Coordinates of C-alpha atoms in Angstrom, one line a residue:
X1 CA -68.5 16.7 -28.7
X2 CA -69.0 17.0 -24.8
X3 CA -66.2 16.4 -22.5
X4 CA -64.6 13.2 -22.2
X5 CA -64.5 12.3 -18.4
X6 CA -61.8 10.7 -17.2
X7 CA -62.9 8.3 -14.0
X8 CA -60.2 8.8 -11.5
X9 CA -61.8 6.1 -9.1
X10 CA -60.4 3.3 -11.1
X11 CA -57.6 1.6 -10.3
X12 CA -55.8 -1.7 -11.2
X13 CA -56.0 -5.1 -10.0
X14 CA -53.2 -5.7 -7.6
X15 CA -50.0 -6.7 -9.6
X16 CA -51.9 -6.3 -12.7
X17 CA -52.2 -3.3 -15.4
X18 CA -55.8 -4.7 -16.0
X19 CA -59.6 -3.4 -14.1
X20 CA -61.1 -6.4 -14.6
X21 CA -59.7 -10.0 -14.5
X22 CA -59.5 -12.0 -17.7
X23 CA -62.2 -13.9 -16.7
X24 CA -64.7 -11.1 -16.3
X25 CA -63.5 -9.7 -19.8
X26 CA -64.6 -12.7 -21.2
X27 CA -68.1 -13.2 -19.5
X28 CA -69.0 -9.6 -20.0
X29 CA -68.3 -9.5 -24.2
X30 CA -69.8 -13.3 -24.1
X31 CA -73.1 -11.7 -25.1
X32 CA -71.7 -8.6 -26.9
X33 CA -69.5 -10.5 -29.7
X34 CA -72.8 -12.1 -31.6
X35 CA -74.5 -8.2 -31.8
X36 CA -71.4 -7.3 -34.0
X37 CA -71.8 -10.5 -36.2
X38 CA -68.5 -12.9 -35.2
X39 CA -69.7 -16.1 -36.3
X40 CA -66.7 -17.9 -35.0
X41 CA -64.0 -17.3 -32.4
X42 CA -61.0 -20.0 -32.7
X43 CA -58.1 -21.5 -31.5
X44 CA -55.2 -21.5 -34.8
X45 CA -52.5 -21.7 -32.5
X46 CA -51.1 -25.1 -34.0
X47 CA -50.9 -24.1 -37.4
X48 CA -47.4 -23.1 -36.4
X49 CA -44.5 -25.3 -34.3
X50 CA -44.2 -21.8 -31.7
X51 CA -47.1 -22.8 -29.7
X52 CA -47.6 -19.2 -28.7
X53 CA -51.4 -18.9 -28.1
X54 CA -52.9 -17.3 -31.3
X55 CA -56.8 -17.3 -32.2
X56 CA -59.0 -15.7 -34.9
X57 CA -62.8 -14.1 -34.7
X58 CA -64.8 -14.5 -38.4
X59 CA -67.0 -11.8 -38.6
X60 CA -68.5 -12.1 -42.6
X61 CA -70.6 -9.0 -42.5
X62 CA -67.9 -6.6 -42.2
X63 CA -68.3 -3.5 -44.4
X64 CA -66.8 -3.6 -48.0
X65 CA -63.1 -3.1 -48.1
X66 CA -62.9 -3.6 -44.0
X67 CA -61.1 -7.7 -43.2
X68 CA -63.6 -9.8 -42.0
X69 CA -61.0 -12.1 -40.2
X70 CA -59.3 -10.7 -36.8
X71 CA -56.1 -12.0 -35.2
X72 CA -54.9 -12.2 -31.3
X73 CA -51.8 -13.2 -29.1
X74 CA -51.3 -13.6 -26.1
X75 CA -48.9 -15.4 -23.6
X76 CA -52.2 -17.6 -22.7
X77 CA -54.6 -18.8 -24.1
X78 CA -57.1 -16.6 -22.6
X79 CA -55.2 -13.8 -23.2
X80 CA -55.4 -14.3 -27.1
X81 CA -59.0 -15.1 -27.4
X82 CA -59.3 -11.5 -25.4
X83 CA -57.0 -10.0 -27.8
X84 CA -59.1 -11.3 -31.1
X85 CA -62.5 -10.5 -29.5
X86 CA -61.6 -7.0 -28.5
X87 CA -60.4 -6.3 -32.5
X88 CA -63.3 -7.2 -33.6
X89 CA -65.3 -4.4 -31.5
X90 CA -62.4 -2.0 -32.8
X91 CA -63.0 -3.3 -36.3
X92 CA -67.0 -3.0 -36.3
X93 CA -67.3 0.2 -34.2
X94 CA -65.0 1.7 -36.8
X95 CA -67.4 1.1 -39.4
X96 CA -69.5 3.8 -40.0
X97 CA -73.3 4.1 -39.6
X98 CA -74.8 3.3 -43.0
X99 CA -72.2 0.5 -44.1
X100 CA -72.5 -1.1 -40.4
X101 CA -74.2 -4.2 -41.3
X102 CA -74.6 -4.9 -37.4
X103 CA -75.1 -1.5 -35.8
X104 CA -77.8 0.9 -36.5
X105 CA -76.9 3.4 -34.3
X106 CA -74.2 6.2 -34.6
X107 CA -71.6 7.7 -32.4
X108 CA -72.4 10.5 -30.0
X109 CA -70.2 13.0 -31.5
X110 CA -71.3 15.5 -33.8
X111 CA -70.8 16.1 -37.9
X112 CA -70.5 18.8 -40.5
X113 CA -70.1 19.0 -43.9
X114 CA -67.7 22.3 -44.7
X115 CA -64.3 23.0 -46.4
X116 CA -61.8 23.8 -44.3
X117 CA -61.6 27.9 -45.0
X118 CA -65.0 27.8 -43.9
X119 CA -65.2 25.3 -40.8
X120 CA -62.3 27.5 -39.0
X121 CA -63.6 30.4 -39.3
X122 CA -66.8 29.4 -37.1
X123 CA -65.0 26.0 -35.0
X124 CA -62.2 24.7 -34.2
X125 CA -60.9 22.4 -36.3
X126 CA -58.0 20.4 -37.2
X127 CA -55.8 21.3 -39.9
X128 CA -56.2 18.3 -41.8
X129 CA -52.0 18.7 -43.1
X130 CA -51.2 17.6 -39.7
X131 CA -52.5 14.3 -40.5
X132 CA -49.4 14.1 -42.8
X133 CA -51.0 14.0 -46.2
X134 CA -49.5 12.1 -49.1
X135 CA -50.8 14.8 -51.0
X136 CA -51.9 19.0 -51.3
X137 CA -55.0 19.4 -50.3
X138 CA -58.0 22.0 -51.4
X139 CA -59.1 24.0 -48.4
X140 CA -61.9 25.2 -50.3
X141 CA -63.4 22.1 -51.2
X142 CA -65.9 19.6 -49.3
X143 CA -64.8 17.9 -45.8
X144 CA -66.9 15.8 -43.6
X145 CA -66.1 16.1 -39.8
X146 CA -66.2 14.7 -36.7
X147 CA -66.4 16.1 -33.3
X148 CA -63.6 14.7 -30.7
X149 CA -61.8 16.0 -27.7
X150 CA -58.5 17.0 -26.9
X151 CA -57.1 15.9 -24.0
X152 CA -54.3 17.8 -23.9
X153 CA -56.0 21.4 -24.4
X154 CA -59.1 20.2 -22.9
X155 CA -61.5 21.4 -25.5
X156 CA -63.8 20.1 -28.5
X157 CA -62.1 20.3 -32.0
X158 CA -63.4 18.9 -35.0
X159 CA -61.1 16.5 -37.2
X160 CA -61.3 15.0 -40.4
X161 CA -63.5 11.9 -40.6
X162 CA -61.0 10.6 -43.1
X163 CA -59.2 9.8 -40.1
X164 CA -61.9 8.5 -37.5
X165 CA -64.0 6.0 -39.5
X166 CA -62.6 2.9 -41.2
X167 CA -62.7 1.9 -44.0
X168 CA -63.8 5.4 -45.5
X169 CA -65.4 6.4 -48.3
X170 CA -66.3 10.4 -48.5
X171 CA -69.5 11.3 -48.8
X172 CA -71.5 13.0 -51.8
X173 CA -68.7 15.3 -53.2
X174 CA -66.8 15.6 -50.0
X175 CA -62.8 15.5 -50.8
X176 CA -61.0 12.0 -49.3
X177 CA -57.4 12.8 -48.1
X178 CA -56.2 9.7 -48.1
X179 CA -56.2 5.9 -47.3
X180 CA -58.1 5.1 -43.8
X181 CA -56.5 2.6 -41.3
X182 CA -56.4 1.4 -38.1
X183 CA -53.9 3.4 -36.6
X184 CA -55.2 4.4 -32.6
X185 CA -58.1 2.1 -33.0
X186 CA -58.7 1.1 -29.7
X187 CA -61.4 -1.1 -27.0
X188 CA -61.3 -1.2 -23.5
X189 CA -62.9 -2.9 -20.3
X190 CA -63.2 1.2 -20.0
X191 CA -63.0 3.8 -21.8
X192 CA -60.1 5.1 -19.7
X193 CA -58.3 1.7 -20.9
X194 CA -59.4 2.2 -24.6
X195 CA -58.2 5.6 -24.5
X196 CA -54.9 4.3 -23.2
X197 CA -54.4 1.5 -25.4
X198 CA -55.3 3.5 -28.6
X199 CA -52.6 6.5 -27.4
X200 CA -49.2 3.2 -27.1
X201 CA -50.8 2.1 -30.3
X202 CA -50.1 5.7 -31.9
X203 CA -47.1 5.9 -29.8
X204 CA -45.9 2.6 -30.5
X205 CA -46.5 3.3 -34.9
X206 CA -44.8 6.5 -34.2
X207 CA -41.8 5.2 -32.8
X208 CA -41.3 1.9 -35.2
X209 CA -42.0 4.3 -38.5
X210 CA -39.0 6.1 -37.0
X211 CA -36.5 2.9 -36.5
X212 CA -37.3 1.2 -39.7
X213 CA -36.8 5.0 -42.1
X214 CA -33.5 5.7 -40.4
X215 CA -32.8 1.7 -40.0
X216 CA -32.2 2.3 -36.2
X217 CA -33.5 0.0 -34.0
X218 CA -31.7 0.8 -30.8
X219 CA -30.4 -2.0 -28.6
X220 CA -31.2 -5.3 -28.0
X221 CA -32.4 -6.2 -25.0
X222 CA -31.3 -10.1 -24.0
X223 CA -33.6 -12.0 -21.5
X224 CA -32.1 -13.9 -18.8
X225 CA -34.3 -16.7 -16.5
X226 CA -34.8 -13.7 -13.9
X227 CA -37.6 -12.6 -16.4
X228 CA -40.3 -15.6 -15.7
X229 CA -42.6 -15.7 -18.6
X230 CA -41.0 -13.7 -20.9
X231 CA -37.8 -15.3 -21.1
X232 CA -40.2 -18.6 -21.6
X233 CA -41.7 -16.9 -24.7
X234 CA -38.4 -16.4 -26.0
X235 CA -37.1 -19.7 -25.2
X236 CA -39.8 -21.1 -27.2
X237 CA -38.7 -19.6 -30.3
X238 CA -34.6 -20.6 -30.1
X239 CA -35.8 -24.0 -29.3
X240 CA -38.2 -24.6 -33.0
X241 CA -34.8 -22.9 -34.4
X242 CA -35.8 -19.4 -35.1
X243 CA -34.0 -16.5 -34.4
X244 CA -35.5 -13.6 -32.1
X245 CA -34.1 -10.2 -31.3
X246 CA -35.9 -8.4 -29.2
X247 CA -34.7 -4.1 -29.9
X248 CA -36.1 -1.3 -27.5
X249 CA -36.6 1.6 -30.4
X250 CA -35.5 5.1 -29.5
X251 CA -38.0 7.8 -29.1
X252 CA -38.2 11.4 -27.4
X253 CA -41.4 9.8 -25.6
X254 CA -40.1 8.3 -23.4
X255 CA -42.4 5.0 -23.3
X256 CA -40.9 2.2 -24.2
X257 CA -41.3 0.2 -27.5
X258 CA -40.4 -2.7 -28.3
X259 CA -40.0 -4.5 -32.0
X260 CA -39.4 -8.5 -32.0
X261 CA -37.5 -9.3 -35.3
X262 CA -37.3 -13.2 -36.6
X263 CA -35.8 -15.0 -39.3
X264 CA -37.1 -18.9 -39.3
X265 CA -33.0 -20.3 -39.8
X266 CA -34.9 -24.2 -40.0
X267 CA -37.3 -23.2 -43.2
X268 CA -35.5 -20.4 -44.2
X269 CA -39.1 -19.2 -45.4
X270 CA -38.7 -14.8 -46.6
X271 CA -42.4 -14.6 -45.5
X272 CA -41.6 -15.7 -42.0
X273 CA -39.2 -12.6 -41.8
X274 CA -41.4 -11.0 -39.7
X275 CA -41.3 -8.5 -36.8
X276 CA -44.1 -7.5 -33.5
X277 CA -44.2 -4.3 -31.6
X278 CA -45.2 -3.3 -28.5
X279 CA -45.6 -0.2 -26.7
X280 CA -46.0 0.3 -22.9
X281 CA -45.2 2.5 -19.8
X282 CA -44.4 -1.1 -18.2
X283 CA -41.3 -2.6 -20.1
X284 CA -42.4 -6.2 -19.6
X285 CA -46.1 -5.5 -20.9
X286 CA -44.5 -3.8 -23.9
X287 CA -42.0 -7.1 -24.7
X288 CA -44.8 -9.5 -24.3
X289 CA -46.7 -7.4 -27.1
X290 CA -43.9 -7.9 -29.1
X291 CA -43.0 -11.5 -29.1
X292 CA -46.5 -12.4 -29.4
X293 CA -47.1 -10.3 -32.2
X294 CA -44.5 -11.5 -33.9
X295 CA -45.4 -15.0 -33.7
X296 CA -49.1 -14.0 -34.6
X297 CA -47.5 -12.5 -37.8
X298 CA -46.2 -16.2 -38.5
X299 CA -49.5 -17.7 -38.1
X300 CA -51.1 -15.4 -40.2
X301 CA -48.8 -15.6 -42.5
X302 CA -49.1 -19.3 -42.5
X303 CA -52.6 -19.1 -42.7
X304 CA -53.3 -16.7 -45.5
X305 CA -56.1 -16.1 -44.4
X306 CA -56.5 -12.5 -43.8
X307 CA -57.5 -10.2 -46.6
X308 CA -55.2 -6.7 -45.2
X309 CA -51.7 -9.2 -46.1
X310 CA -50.6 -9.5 -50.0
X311 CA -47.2 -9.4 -48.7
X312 CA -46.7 -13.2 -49.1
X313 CA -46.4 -14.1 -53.0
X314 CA -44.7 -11.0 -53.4
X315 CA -41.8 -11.9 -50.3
X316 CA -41.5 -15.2 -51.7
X317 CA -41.1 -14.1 -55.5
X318 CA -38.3 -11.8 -54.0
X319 CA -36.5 -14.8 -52.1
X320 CA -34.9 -15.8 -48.8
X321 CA -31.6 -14.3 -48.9
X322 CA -32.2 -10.9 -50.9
X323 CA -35.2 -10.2 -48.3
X324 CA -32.8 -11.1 -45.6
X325 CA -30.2 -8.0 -47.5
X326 CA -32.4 -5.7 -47.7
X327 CA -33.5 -6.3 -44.0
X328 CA -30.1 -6.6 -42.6
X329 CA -30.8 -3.9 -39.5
X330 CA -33.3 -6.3 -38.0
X331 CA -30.2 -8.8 -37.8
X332 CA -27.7 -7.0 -37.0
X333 CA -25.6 -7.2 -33.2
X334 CA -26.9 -4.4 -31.2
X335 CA -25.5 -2.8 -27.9
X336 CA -26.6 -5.2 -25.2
X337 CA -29.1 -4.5 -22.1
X338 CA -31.1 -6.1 -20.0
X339 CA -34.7 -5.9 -19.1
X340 CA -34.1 -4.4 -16.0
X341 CA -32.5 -1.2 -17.1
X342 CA -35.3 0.1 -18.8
X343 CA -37.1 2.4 -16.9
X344 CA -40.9 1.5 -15.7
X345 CA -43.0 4.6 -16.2
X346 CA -46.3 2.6 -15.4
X347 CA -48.9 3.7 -12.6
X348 CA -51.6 2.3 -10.6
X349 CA -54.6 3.5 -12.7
X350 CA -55.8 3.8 -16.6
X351 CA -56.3 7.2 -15.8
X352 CA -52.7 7.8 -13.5
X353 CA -50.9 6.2 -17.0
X354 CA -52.8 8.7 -19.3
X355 CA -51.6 11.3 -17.3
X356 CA -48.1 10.4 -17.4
X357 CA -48.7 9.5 -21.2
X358 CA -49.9 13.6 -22.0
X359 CA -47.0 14.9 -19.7
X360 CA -44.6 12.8 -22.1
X361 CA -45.8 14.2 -25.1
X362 CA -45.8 18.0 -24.1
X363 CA -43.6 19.9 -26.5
X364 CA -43.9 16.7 -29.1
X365 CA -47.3 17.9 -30.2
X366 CA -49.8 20.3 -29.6
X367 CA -53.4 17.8 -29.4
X368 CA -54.1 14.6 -28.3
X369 CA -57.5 14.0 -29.6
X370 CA -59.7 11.2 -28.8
X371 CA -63.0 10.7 -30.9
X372 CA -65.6 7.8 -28.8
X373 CA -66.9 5.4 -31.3
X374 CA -68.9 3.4 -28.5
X375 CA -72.3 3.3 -29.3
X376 CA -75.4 2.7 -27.1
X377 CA -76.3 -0.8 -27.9
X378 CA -73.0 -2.4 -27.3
X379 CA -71.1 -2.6 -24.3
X380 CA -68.0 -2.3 -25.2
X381 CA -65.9 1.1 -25.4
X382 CA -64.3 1.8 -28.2
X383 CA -62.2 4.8 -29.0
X384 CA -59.9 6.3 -32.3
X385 CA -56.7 8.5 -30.6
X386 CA -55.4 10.8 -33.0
X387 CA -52.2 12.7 -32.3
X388 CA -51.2 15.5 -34.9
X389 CA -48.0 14.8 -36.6
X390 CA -46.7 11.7 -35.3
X391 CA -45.5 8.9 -37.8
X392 CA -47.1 5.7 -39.5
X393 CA -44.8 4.9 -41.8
X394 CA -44.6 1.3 -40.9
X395 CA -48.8 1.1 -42.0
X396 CA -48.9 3.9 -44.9
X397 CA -45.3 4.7 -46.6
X398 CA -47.1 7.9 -48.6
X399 CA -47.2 9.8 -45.5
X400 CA -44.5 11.1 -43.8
X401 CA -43.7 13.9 -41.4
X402 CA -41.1 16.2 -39.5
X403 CA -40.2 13.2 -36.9
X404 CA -39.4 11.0 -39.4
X405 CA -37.3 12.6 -41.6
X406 CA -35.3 14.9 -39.6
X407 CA -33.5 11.6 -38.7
X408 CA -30.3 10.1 -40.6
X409 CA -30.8 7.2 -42.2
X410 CA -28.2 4.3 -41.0
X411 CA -26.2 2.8 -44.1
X412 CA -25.2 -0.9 -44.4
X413 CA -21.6 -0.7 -45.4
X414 CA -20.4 -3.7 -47.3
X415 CA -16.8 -4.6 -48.3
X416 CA -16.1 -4.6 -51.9
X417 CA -16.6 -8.9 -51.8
X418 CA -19.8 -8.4 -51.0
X419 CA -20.8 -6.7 -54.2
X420 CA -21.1 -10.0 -56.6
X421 CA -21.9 -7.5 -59.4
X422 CA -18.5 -6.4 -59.4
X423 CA -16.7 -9.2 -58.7
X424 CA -14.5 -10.0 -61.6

């Protein structure tokens, strides 16, 4: 695949991390949203007491095995109805051509159809195990690929297209590695800002798969009225009586990431135990991803509405108080900071943050690969950022990795009373 160009003339809106203004988001995917086949955009905020904006996009012709029903947050409410238009772009530009009931056209990159022994021998390729499989691999048999770049090596590699398209289904007798997701799925107003939003998404999985294997979430960052809006978001869960702890994750990266853990003490409801994460080079940006995922993760919840969540007849059959055990690090007291000691990496530009982004993650990994998805007839950019070996156990426990494990796992240590099965 050609070269991905990185426009250095852009820069943010003053005081924002943003190109365009929300308003110019909206009126320039106004048109775009009915090519990909939403139906509906709308407002489900009040389905839950929070009032933290939340809306949905209903898209019916998504592929089979894809959702058809996207969520977003957002501290306003045009902020969320960005956030659930620009999924569903992610969503339908993941699909790909043949099962894209909307888009004929295909991405610009190029294919192949070679086993793995054979495809390095004449490009350069990606060894699929760096993709963490749950399972060996034949290198003999069938692969279909995709061309992408790697931003960090600046050159074309070819990777897996088990791991760019979703949902996937291999081709004729091409081999499938394992379960597609959504993992670095990305839009932008750009495609300097998708590329950056889909490398915190990977960075942000990365991190979180790390926290909740070893049951370390860090420390627990308390909000004061000095942080404006965010200590508002906050302040609107403690006052509908649910509990929020907001942890900043460890992680060699550097970037911070943020998870937002609640327990709904007034319903006392084990689906509500839920959690958002957020990553960012600016601290605040990464909290606000947070609590508002975590209260779209009620909603939905709520809702039942999406087809990706079984979670909730199984959390309820397990009960209130056990899920709450078996969760106990989310709870726990933490080491206290504030939001002002954690560092801001963030610059002025999409393309100034990716830089600081790649000079994070030298001697982490070796690529940073980044495959376009955009395609011709919609004017949207939309990108899938793959970085070799990092974690997403949080999305897919089967595959796990180096980073992950080589941490120790935190024990909950109980006193003896605690054990009703050998009380006497």
């Amino acid at each position: 695949m050609p070269e991905i160009k990185i426009d250095r003339s852009l820069s943010y809106l003053e005081g924002t991390q943003r190109v365009y203004d929300e308003a110019t988001t909206l009126e320039n995917t106004k048109d775009q949203i009915k090519k990909i086949g939403v139906t509906r955009i709308a407002d489900i905020t009040n389905l839950d007491r929070l009032g933290i904006p939340i809306f949905s996009a209903i898209r019916p012709s998504a592929a089979p095995g894809a959702i058809s029903i996207y969520s977003g947050k957002g501290s306003t409410e045009q902020r969320a109805r960005i956030s659930a238009i620009m999924e569903s772009f992610e969503r339908c530009l993941a699909e790909r051509p043949g099962v894209n009931a909307n888009i004929e056209g295909g991405i610009s990159a190029p294919a192949l159809v070679e086993s793995y022994s054979n495809a390095q021998e004449n490009c350069n390729v990606l060894d699929p195990n760096s993709l963490l499989l749950s399972q060996p691999f034949n290198p003999g048999s069938l692969l279909e690929w995709v061309g992408a770049y790697d931003l960090m090596n600046r050159e074309e590699v070819f990777v897996n297209a088990n791991a760019v398209y979703h949902p996937y289904d291999a081709p004729g007798q091409c081999q499938k590695l394992f379960l597609s997701n959504t993992n670095g799925l990305a839009s932008g107003n750009v495609l300097e800002e998708a590329i950056l939003h889909g490398l915190l998404e990977v960075i942000e999985r990365d991190a979180i798969s790390t926290a909740q294997f070893t049951r370390n979430l860090g420390k627990e960052i308390v909000l004061t009225e000095e942080d404006g809006y965010l200590y508002e978001l906050a302040r609107k869960f403690k006052d509908t009586g649910i509990d929020l702890k907001i942890w900043l994750v460890p992680t060699d990266t550097g970037i911070p990431t943020i998870i937002a853990a609640t327990d709904d003490v007034k319903l006392k409801d084990p689906a509500l135990l839920v959690m958002g994460a957020g990553s960012h080079l600016k601290p605040e940006i990464a909290i606000a991803r947070a609590i508002t995922e975590a209260a779209q993760s009620r909603v939905v919840q709520i809702q039942g509405a999406r087809e990706d969540t079984d979670r909730e007849g199984f959390i309820r059959s397990v009960g209130y108080d056990r899920m709450k055990r078996l969760n106990w690090f989310w709870f726990e007291e933490g080491e206290k900071i504030s939001l002002s000691e954690v560092k801001d990496l963030s610059g002025k530009s999409p393309t100034e943050n990716i830089d600081i982004i790649l000079e994070q993650l030298k001697g982490l990994t070796e690529k940073v690969i980044v495959v376009d998805l955009s395609r011709e007839e919609i004017a949207v950019p939309v990108v899938r950022v793959i970085i070799p070996g990092f974690e997403l156990f949080t999305i897919d426990r089967d595959r796990k990795g180096q980073r992950i494990t080589a941490g120790k796992k935190k024990e909950f240590t109980r006193d003896q009373n605690d054990k009703p099965w050998k009380r006497r």
